[in-house]
CSV table of C-alpha atoms and ligand atoms in Angstrom, one decimal:
chain,number,residue,atom,x,y,z
A,1,MET,CA,43.0,19.8,-46.0
A,2,ARG,CA,46.1,17.8,-45.1
A,3,ILE,CA,46.7,17.6,-41.4
A,4,ILE,CA,50.0,16.6,-39.8
A,5,PHE,CA,49.2,14.9,-36.5
A,6,TYR,CA,51.9,15.0,-33.8
A,7,ASP,CA,52.4,12.7,-30.8
A,8,SER,CA,50.0,10.1,-32.3
A,9,LYS,CA,49.2,6.9,-30.3
A,10,SER,CA,47.3,3.8,-31.5
A,11,TYR,CA,44.1,5.0,-29.7
A,12,ASP,CA,44.4,8.4,-31.5
A,13,LYS,CA,44.7,6.7,-34.9
A,14,GLN,CA,41.8,4.4,-34.2
A,15,SER,CA,39.4,7.2,-33.2
A,16,PHE,CA,40.5,9.7,-35.9
A,17,ASP,CA,40.5,7.1,-38.7
A,18,LYS,CA,36.9,6.2,-37.7
A,19,ALA,CA,35.9,9.9,-37.7
A,20,LEU,CA,37.6,10.6,-41.0
A,21,ARG,CA,35.0,8.5,-42.8
A,22,HIS,CA,32.7,11.4,-42.4
A,23,PHE,CA,35.2,14.0,-43.7
A,24,SER,CA,36.2,13.0,-47.2
A,25,ASP,CA,38.1,16.3,-47.9
A,26,ILE,CA,40.4,15.9,-44.9
A,27,SER,CA,43.5,13.6,-44.7
A,28,ILE,CA,45.8,12.9,-41.8
A,29,GLU,CA,49.5,12.0,-41.6
A,30,TYR,CA,50.3,10.5,-38.2
A,31,MET,CA,53.6,11.3,-36.6
A,32,VAL,CA,54.9,9.6,-33.5
A,33,ALA,CA,57.1,12.5,-32.5
A,34,ASP,CA,55.5,15.4,-30.5
A,35,LEU,CA,55.6,19.0,-31.8
A,36,ASP,CA,58.5,21.1,-30.8
A,37,GLU,CA,61.2,23.2,-32.4
A,38,ARG,CA,62.9,20.2,-34.0
A,39,THR,CA,59.8,18.5,-35.4
A,40,ALA,CA,57.9,21.6,-36.5
A,41,VAL,CA,59.9,21.5,-39.8
A,42,TYR,CA,57.9,18.4,-40.9
A,43,SER,CA,54.8,20.6,-41.2
A,44,LYS,CA,55.8,21.8,-44.7
A,45,GLU,CA,53.3,20.8,-47.3
A,46,TYR,CA,50.5,20.4,-44.8
A,47,ASP,CA,47.7,22.8,-44.1
A,48,ALA,CA,47.2,22.3,-40.4
A,49,VAL,CA,48.9,20.7,-37.4
A,50,CYS,CA,47.1,18.7,-34.8
A,51,ALA,CA,48.8,18.9,-31.4
A,52,PHE,CA,48.2,17.7,-27.8
A,53,VAL,CA,48.7,18.7,-24.1
A,54,ASN,CA,52.5,18.5,-24.0
A,55,SER,CA,53.3,19.8,-27.5
A,56,VAL,CA,55.5,22.8,-27.5
A,57,ILE,CA,53.7,25.6,-29.3
A,58,ASP,CA,55.7,28.7,-28.3
A,59,ALA,CA,56.8,31.7,-30.4
A,60,ASP,CA,59.8,29.8,-31.9
A,61,VAL,CA,57.6,26.8,-33.0
A,62,LEU,CA,54.8,29.1,-34.3
A,63,LYS,CA,57.4,31.0,-36.4
A,64,ILE,CA,58.5,27.7,-38.1
A,65,LEU,CA,54.9,26.6,-38.6
A,66,TYR,CA,54.0,30.0,-40.1
A,67,ASP,CA,57.0,29.9,-42.4
A,68,ASN,CA,55.8,26.5,-43.6
A,69,GLY,CA,52.4,28.0,-44.4
A,70,ILE,CA,50.5,26.6,-41.5
A,71,ARG,CA,47.5,28.8,-40.6
A,72,LEU,CA,45.6,26.4,-38.3
A,73,VAL,CA,46.6,24.6,-35.1
A,74,LEU,CA,44.1,22.0,-34.0
A,75,MET,CA,44.5,21.2,-30.3
A,76,ARG,CA,42.8,17.8,-29.7
A,77,CYS,CA,42.3,18.8,-26.0
A,78,ALA,CA,40.5,21.4,-23.9
A,79,GLY,CA,43.5,23.1,-22.3
A,80,PHE,CA,45.8,25.4,-24.3
A,81,ASN,CA,48.3,26.6,-21.7
A,82,ASN,CA,51.1,25.2,-23.9
A,83,VAL,CA,50.2,27.6,-26.8
A,84,ASP,CA,51.6,31.1,-27.1
A,85,VAL,CA,48.1,32.5,-28.0
A,86,ASN,CA,49.2,36.1,-28.4
A,87,GLU,CA,52.0,35.1,-30.9
A,88,ALA,CA,49.6,32.9,-32.8
A,89,ASP,CA,47.1,35.8,-33.0
A,90,ARG,CA,49.9,38.1,-34.1
A,91,LEU,CA,50.9,35.7,-36.9
A,92,GLY,CA,47.3,35.1,-38.0
A,93,ILE,CA,47.4,31.4,-37.0
A,94,THR,CA,44.0,30.2,-35.8
A,95,VAL,CA,44.1,27.9,-32.8
A,96,MET,CA,41.1,25.7,-32.2
A,97,ARG,CA,40.4,23.2,-29.4
A,98,VAL,CA,37.9,20.7,-28.0
A,99,PRO,CA,36.2,22.2,-25.0
A,100,GLY,CA,34.1,19.8,-22.9
A,101,TYR,CA,34.4,16.6,-25.0
A,102,SER,CA,33.5,14.5,-22.0
A,103,PRO,CA,33.7,16.4,-18.7
A,104,GLU,CA,32.4,13.3,-16.9
A,105,ALA,CA,35.3,11.2,-18.1
A,106,VAL,CA,37.8,13.5,-16.3
A,107,ALA,CA,35.6,14.0,-13.2
A,108,GLU,CA,35.0,10.2,-12.9
A,109,LEU,CA,38.8,9.7,-12.9
A,110,ALA,CA,39.2,12.5,-10.3
A,111,MET,CA,36.8,10.7,-8.0
A,112,GLY,CA,38.5,7.4,-8.9
A,113,LEU,CA,41.8,8.7,-7.8
A,114,ALA,CA,40.3,10.2,-4.6
A,115,LEU,CA,38.8,6.8,-3.7
A,116,ALA,CA,41.7,4.6,-4.8
A,117,ALA,CA,44.3,6.8,-2.9
A,118,GLN,CA,42.3,7.3,0.2
A,119,ARG,CA,41.0,3.7,0.6
A,120,ARG,CA,44.5,2.5,-0.4
A,121,ILE,CA,43.1,0.3,-3.2
A,122,HIS,CA,46.4,0.5,-5.0
A,123,LYS,CA,48.1,-1.1,-1.9
A,124,ALA,CA,45.3,-3.6,-1.3
A,125,TYR,CA,45.6,-4.9,-4.9
A,126,ILE,CA,49.3,-5.6,-4.6
A,127,LYS,CA,49.0,-7.1,-1.1
A,128,VAL,CA,46.3,-9.6,-1.9
A,129,ARG,CA,48.2,-10.7,-5.0
A,130,GLU,CA,51.1,-11.5,-2.7
A,131,ASN,CA,48.7,-13.6,-0.4
A,132,ASN,CA,48.9,-10.8,2.2
A,133,PHE,CA,45.3,-10.5,3.5
A,134,SER,CA,46.2,-8.3,6.4
A,135,LEU,CA,44.4,-4.9,6.5
A,136,GLN,CA,47.3,-3.2,8.1
A,137,GLY,CA,47.8,0.3,6.6
A,138,LEU,CA,44.6,0.3,4.5
A,139,THR,CA,42.4,2.4,6.7
A,140,GLY,CA,40.5,5.1,4.8
A,141,VAL,CA,37.8,7.7,5.6
A,142,THR,CA,34.1,7.7,4.7
A,143,LEU,CA,33.3,10.4,2.2
A,144,HIS,CA,29.6,10.5,3.0
A,145,GLY,CA,28.8,13.5,5.2
A,146,LYS,CA,32.2,15.2,4.5
A,147,THR,CA,32.9,18.4,2.6
A,148,ALA,CA,34.2,18.4,-1.0
A,149,GLY,CA,35.8,21.7,-2.2
A,150,ILE,CA,35.9,22.1,-5.9
A,151,VAL,CA,38.2,24.7,-7.4
A,152,GLY,CA,36.8,25.7,-10.8
A,153,THR,CA,33.3,24.8,-11.6
A,154,GLY,CA,33.3,24.8,-15.4
A,155,LYS,CA,32.4,21.7,-17.3
A,156,ILE,CA,34.6,19.2,-15.5
A,157,GLY,CA,34.3,20.9,-12.0
A,158,ALA,CA,30.5,20.9,-12.4
A,159,ALA,CA,30.6,17.2,-13.2
A,160,MET,CA,32.8,16.6,-10.1
A,161,CYS,CA,30.3,18.6,-8.0
A,162,ARG,CA,27.5,16.3,-9.1
A,163,ILE,CA,29.6,13.2,-8.4
A,164,CYS,CA,30.4,14.4,-4.9
A,165,ARG,CA,26.8,15.2,-4.2
A,166,GLY,CA,26.0,11.7,-5.3
A,167,PHE,CA,28.4,10.5,-2.6
A,168,GLY,CA,26.4,12.4,0.0
A,169,MET,CA,29.0,15.1,0.5
A,170,LYS,CA,28.4,18.8,1.2
A,171,VAL,CA,29.8,20.6,-1.9
A,172,ILE,CA,31.5,24.0,-1.7
A,173,ALA,CA,33.3,25.6,-4.6
A,174,TYR,CA,35.5,28.5,-5.6
A,175,ASP,CA,35.3,30.1,-9.0
A,176,LYS,CA,35.2,33.7,-10.3
A,177,TYR,CA,32.0,32.8,-12.1
A,178,HIS,CA,29.2,31.0,-10.4
A,179,ASN,CA,27.7,28.1,-12.3
A,180,GLU,CA,23.9,28.6,-12.0
A,181,SER,CA,23.1,25.0,-12.7
A,182,LEU,CA,24.8,23.9,-9.4
A,183,ASP,CA,22.1,25.0,-7.0
A,184,PHE,CA,23.3,22.5,-4.4
A,185,VAL,CA,26.8,24.1,-4.3
A,186,GLU,CA,27.8,26.9,-1.9
A,187,TYR,CA,30.3,29.2,-3.4
A,188,VAL,CA,33.0,30.4,-0.9
A,189,GLU,CA,36.3,32.2,-1.0
A,190,LEU,CA,39.4,30.1,-1.7
A,191,ASP,CA,40.7,30.5,1.9
A,192,ARG,CA,37.4,29.1,3.3
A,193,LEU,CA,37.4,26.2,0.8
A,194,LEU,CA,40.9,25.3,1.7
A,195,SER,CA,40.2,25.3,5.5
A,196,GLU,CA,36.9,23.5,5.4
A,197,SER,CA,37.3,20.8,2.7
A,198,ASP,CA,38.0,17.1,3.4
A,199,LEU,CA,38.4,16.5,-0.3
A,200,ILE,CA,39.9,19.2,-2.6
A,201,SER,CA,39.7,18.7,-6.3
A,202,LEU,CA,41.3,21.1,-8.8
A,203,HIS,CA,39.4,21.9,-12.1
A,204,CYS,CA,40.6,25.4,-13.1
A,205,PRO,CA,42.8,26.0,-16.1
A,206,LEU,CA,46.5,26.7,-15.8
A,207,ASP,CA,47.2,30.4,-16.3
A,208,ASP,CA,49.0,33.2,-14.6
A,209,THR,CA,46.4,33.3,-11.8
A,210,THR,CA,46.4,29.6,-11.1
A,211,TYR,CA,50.2,28.8,-11.4
A,212,HIS,CA,51.2,27.3,-8.1
A,213,LEU,CA,47.8,28.1,-6.6
A,214,ILE,CA,48.5,25.2,-4.3
A,215,ASP,CA,51.8,26.1,-2.5
A,216,GLU,CA,53.2,26.0,1.0
A,217,ARG,CA,50.9,28.8,2.1
A,218,THR,CA,47.7,27.3,0.8
A,219,ILE,CA,48.6,23.8,1.9
A,220,ASP,CA,49.1,25.2,5.3
A,221,MET,CA,45.5,26.5,5.3
A,222,MET,CA,44.2,23.0,4.5
A,223,LYS,CA,42.7,20.7,7.1
A,224,ASN,CA,45.0,18.0,8.5
A,225,GLY,CA,44.2,14.7,6.7
A,226,VAL,CA,42.8,16.4,3.6
A,227,ILE,CA,42.5,14.5,0.3
A,228,LEU,CA,43.9,16.4,-2.7
A,229,VAL,CA,43.2,15.5,-6.3
A,230,ASN,CA,44.7,17.3,-9.4
A,231,THR,CA,43.4,16.2,-12.8
A,232,SER,CA,43.7,19.7,-14.3
A,233,ARG,CA,47.3,20.8,-15.0
A,234,GLY,CA,50.5,19.9,-13.1
A,235,ALA,CA,51.8,23.4,-12.5
A,236,ILE,CA,48.7,24.4,-10.5
A,237,VAL,CA,50.4,22.6,-7.7
A,238,ASN,CA,53.9,23.5,-6.5
A,239,THR,CA,55.3,20.0,-6.3
A,240,ASP,CA,58.1,20.8,-3.8
A,241,ALA,CA,55.5,22.3,-1.5
A,242,LEU,CA,53.3,19.2,-2.0
A,243,ILE,CA,56.1,16.9,-1.2
A,244,LYS,CA,56.9,18.9,2.0
A,245,GLY,CA,53.2,18.7,2.9
A,246,ILE,CA,53.1,14.9,2.3
A,247,ARG,CA,56.2,14.5,4.5
A,248,ASP,CA,54.6,16.7,7.2
A,249,MET,CA,51.6,14.2,7.2
A,250,LYS,CA,49.2,17.0,6.0
A,251,PHE,CA,47.5,14.8,3.5
A,252,HIS,CA,45.5,11.6,4.1
A,253,ALA,CA,45.8,10.9,0.3
A,254,VAL,CA,46.8,12.6,-2.9
A,255,GLY,CA,45.7,11.6,-6.4
A,256,LEU,CA,47.6,13.2,-9.4
A,257,ASP,CA,46.7,12.7,-13.0
A,258,VAL,CA,48.9,15.6,-13.8
A,259,TYR,CA,52.1,16.9,-12.2
A,260,GLU,CA,54.9,19.3,-13.0
A,261,GLU,CA,57.6,17.9,-15.3
A,262,GLU,CA,55.2,15.2,-16.6
A,263,SER,CA,55.9,16.1,-20.2
A,264,ASP,CA,59.1,13.9,-20.3
A,265,TYR,CA,57.1,10.8,-19.2
A,266,VAL,CA,53.4,10.8,-19.9
A,267,PHE,CA,52.1,8.6,-22.7
A,268,GLU,CA,55.5,6.8,-23.0
A,269,ASN,CA,56.6,3.3,-21.9
A,270,LEU,CA,59.8,3.9,-20.0
A,271,GLU,CA,59.9,0.6,-18.1
A,272,ASP,CA,63.5,-0.2,-19.0
A,273,ASP,CA,64.7,3.3,-18.2
A,274,ILE,CA,66.0,5.0,-15.0
A,275,LEU,CA,63.8,7.9,-14.1
A,276,GLN,CA,66.0,11.0,-14.1
A,277,HIS,CA,63.6,13.4,-12.3
A,278,SER,CA,63.9,13.0,-8.6
A,279,ILE,CA,60.6,14.9,-8.1
A,280,THR,CA,58.6,12.2,-9.9
A,281,ALA,CA,60.5,9.4,-8.2
A,282,ARG,CA,59.8,11.0,-4.8
A,283,LEU,CA,56.1,11.4,-5.5
A,284,LEU,CA,55.9,7.7,-6.5
A,285,SER,CA,57.6,6.7,-3.2
A,286,PHE,CA,54.7,7.8,-0.9
A,287,PRO,CA,52.2,5.1,0.1
A,288,ASN,CA,49.3,7.5,0.2
A,289,VAL,CA,49.9,9.0,-3.3
A,290,ILE,CA,48.6,7.7,-6.6
A,291,VAL,CA,50.0,9.1,-9.8
A,292,THR,CA,48.4,8.3,-13.2
A,293,SER,CA,49.7,9.4,-16.6
A,294,HIS,CA,47.4,12.2,-17.7
A,295,GLN,CA,44.6,9.8,-18.6
A,296,GLY,CA,41.6,11.8,-17.6
A,297,PHE,CA,40.5,12.1,-21.2
A,298,LEU,CA,41.0,8.4,-22.0
A,299,THR,CA,37.6,6.9,-22.4
A,300,GLU,CA,36.1,5.6,-25.7
A,301,GLU,CA,33.4,8.2,-25.6
A,302,ALA,CA,35.8,11.1,-25.0
A,303,LEU,CA,38.2,9.9,-27.8
A,304,ASP,CA,35.3,9.7,-30.2
A,305,ALA,CA,34.1,13.2,-29.2
A,306,ILE,CA,37.7,14.6,-29.5
A,307,SER,CA,38.2,13.2,-33.0
A,308,GLU,CA,34.7,14.3,-34.2
A,309,THR,CA,35.1,17.9,-32.8
A,310,THR,CA,38.7,18.3,-34.0
A,311,LEU,CA,37.7,17.4,-37.6
A,312,LYS,CA,34.6,19.6,-37.3
A,313,ASN,CA,37.0,22.4,-36.3
A,314,ALA,CA,39.1,21.8,-39.4
A,315,LYS,CA,35.9,21.8,-41.5
A,316,ALA,CA,34.8,25.1,-39.9
A,317,PHE,CA,38.1,26.6,-40.7
A,318,ILE,CA,37.9,25.6,-44.3
A,319,SER,CA,34.5,27.2,-44.6
A,320,GLY,CA,35.6,30.3,-42.7
A,321,ASP,CA,33.1,29.7,-39.9
A,322,ILE,CA,35.5,30.1,-36.9
A,323,THR,CA,33.5,31.5,-34.0
A,324,GLY,CA,32.6,30.3,-30.5
A,325,GLU,CA,34.4,28.7,-27.6
A,326,ASN,CA,36.3,26.2,-29.8
A,327,VAL,CA,38.5,29.1,-31.1
A,328,VAL,CA,41.3,29.9,-28.7
A,329,LYS,CA,41.7,33.7,-28.1
B,1,LIG,P1,36.1,25.1,-18.3
B,1,LIG,O1,36.7,26.2,-19.0
B,1,LIG,O2,34.8,24.6,-18.6
B,1,LIG,O3,36.1,25.5,-16.7
B,1,LIG,C1,37.2,26.1,-16.0
B,1,LIG,C2,36.6,26.8,-14.9
B,1,LIG,O4,37.7,27.3,-14.1
B,1,LIG,C3,35.8,28.1,-15.3
B,1,LIG,O5,34.6,28.0,-14.6
B,1,LIG,C4,36.6,29.2,-14.8
B,1,LIG,O6,35.9,30.4,-14.4
B,1,LIG,C5,37.4,28.6,-13.6
B,1,LIG,N1,38.6,29.4,-13.2
B,1,LIG,C6,39.4,30.1,-14.0
B,1,LIG,N2,40.4,30.6,-13.3
B,1,LIG,C7,40.1,30.3,-12.0
B,1,LIG,C8,40.8,30.5,-10.7
B,1,LIG,N3,41.8,31.3,-10.6
B,1,LIG,N4,40.2,30.0,-9.6
B,1,LIG,C9,39.1,29.2,-9.7
B,1,LIG,N5,38.5,28.9,-10.8
B,1,LIG,C10,39.0,29.4,-12.0
B,1,LIG,O7,37.2,23.9,-18.4
B,1,LIG,P2,37.0,22.4,-18.2
B,1,LIG,O8,36.6,21.7,-19.4
B,1,LIG,O9,36.2,22.2,-16.9
B,1,LIG,O10,38.5,21.9,-17.9
B,1,LIG,C11,39.2,22.3,-16.8
B,1,LIG,C12,40.7,21.9,-17.0
B,1,LIG,O11,40.8,20.5,-16.9
B,1,LIG,C13,41.3,22.3,-18.3
B,1,LIG,O12,41.8,23.6,-18.3
B,1,LIG,C14,42.4,21.3,-18.4
B,1,LIG,O13,43.6,21.9,-17.9
B,1,LIG,C15,42.0,20.1,-17.6
B,1,LIG,N6,41.7,18.9,-18.3
B,1,LIG,C16,42.4,17.8,-18.0
B,1,LIG,C17,42.2,16.6,-18.6
B,1,LIG,C18,42.9,15.3,-18.3
B,1,LIG,O14,43.0,14.4,-19.1
B,1,LIG,N7,43.4,15.2,-17.0
B,1,LIG,C19,41.3,16.5,-19.8
B,1,LIG,C20,40.6,17.8,-20.0
B,1,LIG,C21,40.8,18.9,-19.3
């Protein structure tokens, strides 16, 4: 099987080349460009495409892939909100993904963002480097004894629940399905979670039910001084409403690994450029907000698990054994 690999970075190549040693019948051509309507044409003469979180895999792109003979899309990530799943299904293109490659990697970043933003570690780092040893503006809150509200208790949310428990927090959660392994978690309705939590961390997928789940109305329901963390998908939070909430001093701290309109920036070095999106620039201007560049997945262990599972998915497709939660339906 020949795979064309879009949006490849050096760390992708490193982990996939390592994993390829165990898959002699698979080869990969690495492309720097991400998958979209312009670059889909390059898929001719390949058997599968490998895509990532900000690849465009809508009906138009799927049509080009289909015409080029592609019958397998390998998502090297857990989320698949950027794939038109119905259209892929209609065309007979199989879409596979990597669920739960390292839930702890993402949850650890979520807690890292919560801590860094709320204890102002990002400010302290810069201040001390400039010989400014004043503590002015660095006051945080103690998490021990406070309430963590986790939205979505799948693999990553469950890991975040365990981390919060380790910090001595009371953990409440909102999810349609209750995770039986979390016997220390109290499941509540979303309204109650919003109004009782000191730390809210989002771990649900992006779909029609979660698009702008955090908006002006739900922000209004939150406690004053709440800490909000989003490591899930940007569009779960309405950024305009978030910015308004930050300006209204609603939040003690905000940590974002994902945000709306991230796709033009993330994974790229734009240090010589002028940022065109005022939303991103505005978010970056607040002293109590930390933005990272969709790096929740970026640990050595997670990269190894992603490459192994993606190639196993390709192998399963070759042998016709495509069942289970790795297949996107
Ligand atoms: P999962 O599928 O194991 O868990 C998702 C949970 O959300 C499920 O329990 C589901 O019932 C729940 N859920 C669905 N709709 C909901 C709603 N309306 N309200 C509350 N809960 C709802 O997924 P996993 O592996 O925990 O990943 C969660 C998300 O994290 C992914 O969809 C992806 O968007 C994001 N992610 C981000 C990464 C990063 O690098 N920042 C890396 C990997 C995943």
